[in-house]
XYZ file of C-alpha atoms in Angstrom:
271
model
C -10.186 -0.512 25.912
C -9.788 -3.381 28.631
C -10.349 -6.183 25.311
C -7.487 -4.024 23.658
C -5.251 -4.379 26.540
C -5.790 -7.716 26.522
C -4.950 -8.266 23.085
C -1.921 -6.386 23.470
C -0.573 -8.375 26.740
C -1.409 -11.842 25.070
C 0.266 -10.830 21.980
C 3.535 -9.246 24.052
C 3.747 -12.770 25.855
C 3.513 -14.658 22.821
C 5.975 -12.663 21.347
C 8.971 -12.904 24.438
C 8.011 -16.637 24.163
C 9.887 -16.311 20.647
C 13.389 -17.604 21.586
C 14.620 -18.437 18.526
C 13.362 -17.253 15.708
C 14.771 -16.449 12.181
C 16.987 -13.770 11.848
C 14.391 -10.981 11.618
C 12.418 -12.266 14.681
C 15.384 -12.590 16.697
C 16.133 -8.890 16.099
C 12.474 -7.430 17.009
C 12.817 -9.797 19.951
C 15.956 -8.597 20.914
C 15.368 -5.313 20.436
C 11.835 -4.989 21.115
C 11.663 -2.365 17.657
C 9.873 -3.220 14.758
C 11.260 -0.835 11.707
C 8.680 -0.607 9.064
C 8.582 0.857 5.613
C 6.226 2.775 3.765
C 5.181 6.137 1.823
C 5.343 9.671 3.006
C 3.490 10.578 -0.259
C 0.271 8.336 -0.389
C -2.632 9.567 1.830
C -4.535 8.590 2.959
C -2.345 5.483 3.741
C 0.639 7.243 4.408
C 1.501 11.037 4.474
C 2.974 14.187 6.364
C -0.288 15.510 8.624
C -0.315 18.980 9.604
C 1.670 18.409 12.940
C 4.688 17.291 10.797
C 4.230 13.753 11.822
C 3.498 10.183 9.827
C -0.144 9.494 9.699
C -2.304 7.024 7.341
C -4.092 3.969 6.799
C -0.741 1.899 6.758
C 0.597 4.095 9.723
C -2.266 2.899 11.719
C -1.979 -0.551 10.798
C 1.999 -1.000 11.095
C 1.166 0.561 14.859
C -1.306 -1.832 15.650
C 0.764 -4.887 14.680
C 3.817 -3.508 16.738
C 1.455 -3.075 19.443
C -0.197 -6.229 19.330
C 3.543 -7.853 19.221
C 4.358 -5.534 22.257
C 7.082 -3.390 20.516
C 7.868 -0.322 19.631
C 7.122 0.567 16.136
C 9.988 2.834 14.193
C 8.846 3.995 10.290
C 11.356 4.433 7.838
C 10.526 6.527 4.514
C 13.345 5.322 2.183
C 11.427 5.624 -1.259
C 9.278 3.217 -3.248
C 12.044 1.977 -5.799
C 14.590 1.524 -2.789
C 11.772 -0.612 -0.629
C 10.607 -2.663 -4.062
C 14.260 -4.173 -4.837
C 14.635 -6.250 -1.880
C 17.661 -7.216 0.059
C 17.194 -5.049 2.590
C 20.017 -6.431 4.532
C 18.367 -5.993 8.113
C 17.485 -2.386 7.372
C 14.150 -2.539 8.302
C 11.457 -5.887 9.262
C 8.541 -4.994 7.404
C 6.745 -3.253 4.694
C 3.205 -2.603 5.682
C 2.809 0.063 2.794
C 0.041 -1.116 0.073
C 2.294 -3.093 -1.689
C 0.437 -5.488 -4.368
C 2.064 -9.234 -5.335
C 3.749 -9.484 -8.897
C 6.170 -11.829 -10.258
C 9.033 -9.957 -10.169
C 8.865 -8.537 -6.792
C 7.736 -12.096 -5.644
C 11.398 -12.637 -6.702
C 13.285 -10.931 -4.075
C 10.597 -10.205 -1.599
C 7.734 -12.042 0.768
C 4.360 -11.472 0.054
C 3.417 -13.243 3.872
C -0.605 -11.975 4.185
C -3.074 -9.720 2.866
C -4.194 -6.664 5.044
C -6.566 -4.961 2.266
C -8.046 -4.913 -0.837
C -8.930 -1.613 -3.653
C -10.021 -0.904 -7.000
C -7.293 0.712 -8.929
C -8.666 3.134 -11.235
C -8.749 5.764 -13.749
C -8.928 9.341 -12.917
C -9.290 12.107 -15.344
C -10.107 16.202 -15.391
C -13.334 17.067 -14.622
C -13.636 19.004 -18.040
C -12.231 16.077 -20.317
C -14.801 14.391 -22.454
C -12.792 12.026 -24.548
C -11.653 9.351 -21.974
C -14.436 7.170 -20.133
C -12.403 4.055 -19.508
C -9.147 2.358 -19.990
C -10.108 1.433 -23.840
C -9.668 5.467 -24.755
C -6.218 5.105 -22.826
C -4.307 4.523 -26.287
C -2.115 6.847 -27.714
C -2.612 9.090 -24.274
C -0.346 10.242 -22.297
C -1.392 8.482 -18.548
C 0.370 9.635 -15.211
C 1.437 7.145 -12.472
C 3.464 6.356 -9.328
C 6.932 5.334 -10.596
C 7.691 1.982 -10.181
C 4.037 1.083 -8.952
C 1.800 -2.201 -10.018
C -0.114 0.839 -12.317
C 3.074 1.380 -13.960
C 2.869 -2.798 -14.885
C -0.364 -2.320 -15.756
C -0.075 0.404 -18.122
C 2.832 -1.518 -20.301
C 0.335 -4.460 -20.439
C 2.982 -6.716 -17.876
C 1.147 -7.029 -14.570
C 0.759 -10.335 -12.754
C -0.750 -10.762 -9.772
C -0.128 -14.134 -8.150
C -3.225 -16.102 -7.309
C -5.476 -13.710 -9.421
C -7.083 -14.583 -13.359
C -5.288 -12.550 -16.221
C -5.781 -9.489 -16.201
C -7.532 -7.497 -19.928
C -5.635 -5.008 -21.517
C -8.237 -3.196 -23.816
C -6.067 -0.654 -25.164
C -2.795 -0.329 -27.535
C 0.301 1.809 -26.684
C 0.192 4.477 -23.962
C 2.522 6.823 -23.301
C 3.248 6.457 -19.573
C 4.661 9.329 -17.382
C 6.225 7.403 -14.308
C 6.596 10.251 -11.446
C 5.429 11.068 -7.923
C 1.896 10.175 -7.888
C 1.582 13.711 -5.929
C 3.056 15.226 -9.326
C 0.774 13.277 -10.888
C -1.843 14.251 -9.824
C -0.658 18.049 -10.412
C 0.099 17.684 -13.291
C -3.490 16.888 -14.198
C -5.082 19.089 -12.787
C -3.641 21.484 -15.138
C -6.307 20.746 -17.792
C -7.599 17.754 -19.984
C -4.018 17.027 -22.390
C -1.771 19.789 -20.920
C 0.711 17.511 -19.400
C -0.780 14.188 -18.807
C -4.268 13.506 -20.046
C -5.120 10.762 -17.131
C -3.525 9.205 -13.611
C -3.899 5.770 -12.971
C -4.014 5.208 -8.681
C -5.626 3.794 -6.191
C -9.319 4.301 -5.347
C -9.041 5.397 -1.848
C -5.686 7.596 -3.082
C -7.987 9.866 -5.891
C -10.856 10.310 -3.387
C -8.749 12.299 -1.085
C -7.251 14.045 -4.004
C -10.810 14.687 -5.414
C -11.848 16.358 -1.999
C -8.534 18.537 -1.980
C -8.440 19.506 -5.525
C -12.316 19.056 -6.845
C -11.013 19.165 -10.163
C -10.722 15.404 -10.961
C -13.693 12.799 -11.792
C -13.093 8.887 -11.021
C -14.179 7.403 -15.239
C -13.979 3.549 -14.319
C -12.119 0.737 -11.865
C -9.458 -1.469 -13.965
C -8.966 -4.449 -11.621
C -9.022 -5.241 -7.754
C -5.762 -5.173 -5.918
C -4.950 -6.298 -3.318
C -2.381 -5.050 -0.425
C 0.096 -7.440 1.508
C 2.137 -7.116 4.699
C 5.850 -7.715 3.121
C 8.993 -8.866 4.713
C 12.815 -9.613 3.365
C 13.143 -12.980 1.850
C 14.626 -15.688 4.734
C 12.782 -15.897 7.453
C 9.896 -17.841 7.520
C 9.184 -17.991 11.464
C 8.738 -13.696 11.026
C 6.629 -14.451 8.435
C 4.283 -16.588 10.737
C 4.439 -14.116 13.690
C 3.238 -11.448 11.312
C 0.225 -13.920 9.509
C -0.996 -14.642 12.768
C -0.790 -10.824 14.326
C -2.912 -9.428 11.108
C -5.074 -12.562 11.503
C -5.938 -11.558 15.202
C -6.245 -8.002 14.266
C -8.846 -8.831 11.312
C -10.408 -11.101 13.858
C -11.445 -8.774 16.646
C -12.243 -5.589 14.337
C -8.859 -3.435 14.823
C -8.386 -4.047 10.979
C -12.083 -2.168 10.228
C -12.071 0.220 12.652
C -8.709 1.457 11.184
C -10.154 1.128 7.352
C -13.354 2.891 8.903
C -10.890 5.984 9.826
C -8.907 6.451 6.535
C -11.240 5.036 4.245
C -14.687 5.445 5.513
C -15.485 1.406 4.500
C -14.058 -1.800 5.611
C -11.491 -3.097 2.793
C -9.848 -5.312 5.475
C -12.557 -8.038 5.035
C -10.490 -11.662 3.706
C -11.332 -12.212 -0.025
C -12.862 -15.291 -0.907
């Protein structure tokens, strides 16, 4: 607890020390609020808990980079599409809300660090016997998080910067862009009834598999990995946040965190 409060006091001085910044850092400064983005519909990394109140993997996170800046964090639930198009217009500072890296959002948004990394996959009934991987995807109809990377993926047009081509191995699929919580319902009505698989996030169908045991995990598609994303202009915020996840990753916050809401570390740096 004492390292922790040490942590937090270096990184509150470093912060004030911040005189002039870009325009984002000049408003945490001022301010001393950092407003960050994410899901209310993605546990575990972000969710409504029991008590009514934010909770998550990413909830965790965005806290311990506010704290580690020595302000107070504020989360803002505005919806994926809304978050995605950019030009925020000093709405909000940051996005810590497991958003991958493609071209087009590399368009009107920074991608400034990577705070973890998970298999997307392919999630099925526990009763269907025809699809074992994304090769028996053609022709079915497949279930995703509208205007997610898996959405990309599923029309054969994800990119993610820095990473080798990704395979396609299957023809047309009919893809059913809604709430990944509808989903995910929507499954669970029975192999073909209204979607015949979800494409998410590894972490994302666990906790759906222990709430509704009626779903079976048939194969990862690719790695991807999660960034800490800010409005385009401001390269000194940018820095301030690198070097914030950098210490966090450094000392163990990052795992412990991961260790929570996951039960592994997917904070380690990829090589």
């Amino acid at each position: 607890m004492k390292n922790l409060r040490t942590w937090a006091m270096s990184g509150a001085l470093l912060f004030s020390l911040a005189a002039h910044g870009g325009e984002t850092l000049d408003r945490v400064t001022h301010t001393g609020v950092m407003r960050n983005v994410l899901l209310n519909n993605y546990p575990p990394f972000g969710f409504i808990d029991d008590n009514n109140q934010l909770a998550g993997f990413d909830v965790d996170v965005a806290r311990a980079v506010a704290e580690r800046l020595g302000v107070r964090l504020e989360l803002i639930t505005p919806g994926w599409e809304t978050i995605v198009s950019g030009r925020w217009q000093g709405r909000w500072d940051t996005c810590i809300c497991s958003m991958t890296p493609n071209s087009e959002r590399a368009k009107v948004l920074d991608f400034v660090t990577p705070y973890y990394s998970s298999p997307a996959v392919l999630v099925v009934h526990k009763d269907d016997n025809r699809i074992h991987g994304a090769a028996d995807l053609t022709g079915k109809k497949v279930g995703t998080g509208i205007g997610s990377s898996y959405e990309n993926y599923l029309h054969k047009s994800l990119v993610i910067p820095g990473a080798k081509p990704l395979e396609y191995p299957f023809g047309d699929v009919q893809v059913i862009p809604t709430d990944e919580s509808m989903a995910f319902q929507n499954l669970a009505l029975g192999p073909g009834k209204r979607l015949d698989a979800v494409v998410s996030d590894l972490a994302t169908a666990n906790d759906r598999i222990k709430k509704i045991p009626r779903f079976r995990v048939v194969a990862e598609l690719y790695s991807e990995p999660n960034w800490v994303v800010t409005d385009k202009g401001d390269p000194q915020w940018d820095q301030k946040l690198t070097e914030t996840v950098q210490s966090l990753r450094a000392d163990g916050t990052l795992a412990k965190i991961s260790q929570r809401w996951l039960g592994e570390d997917v904070t380690r740096e990829q090589q």
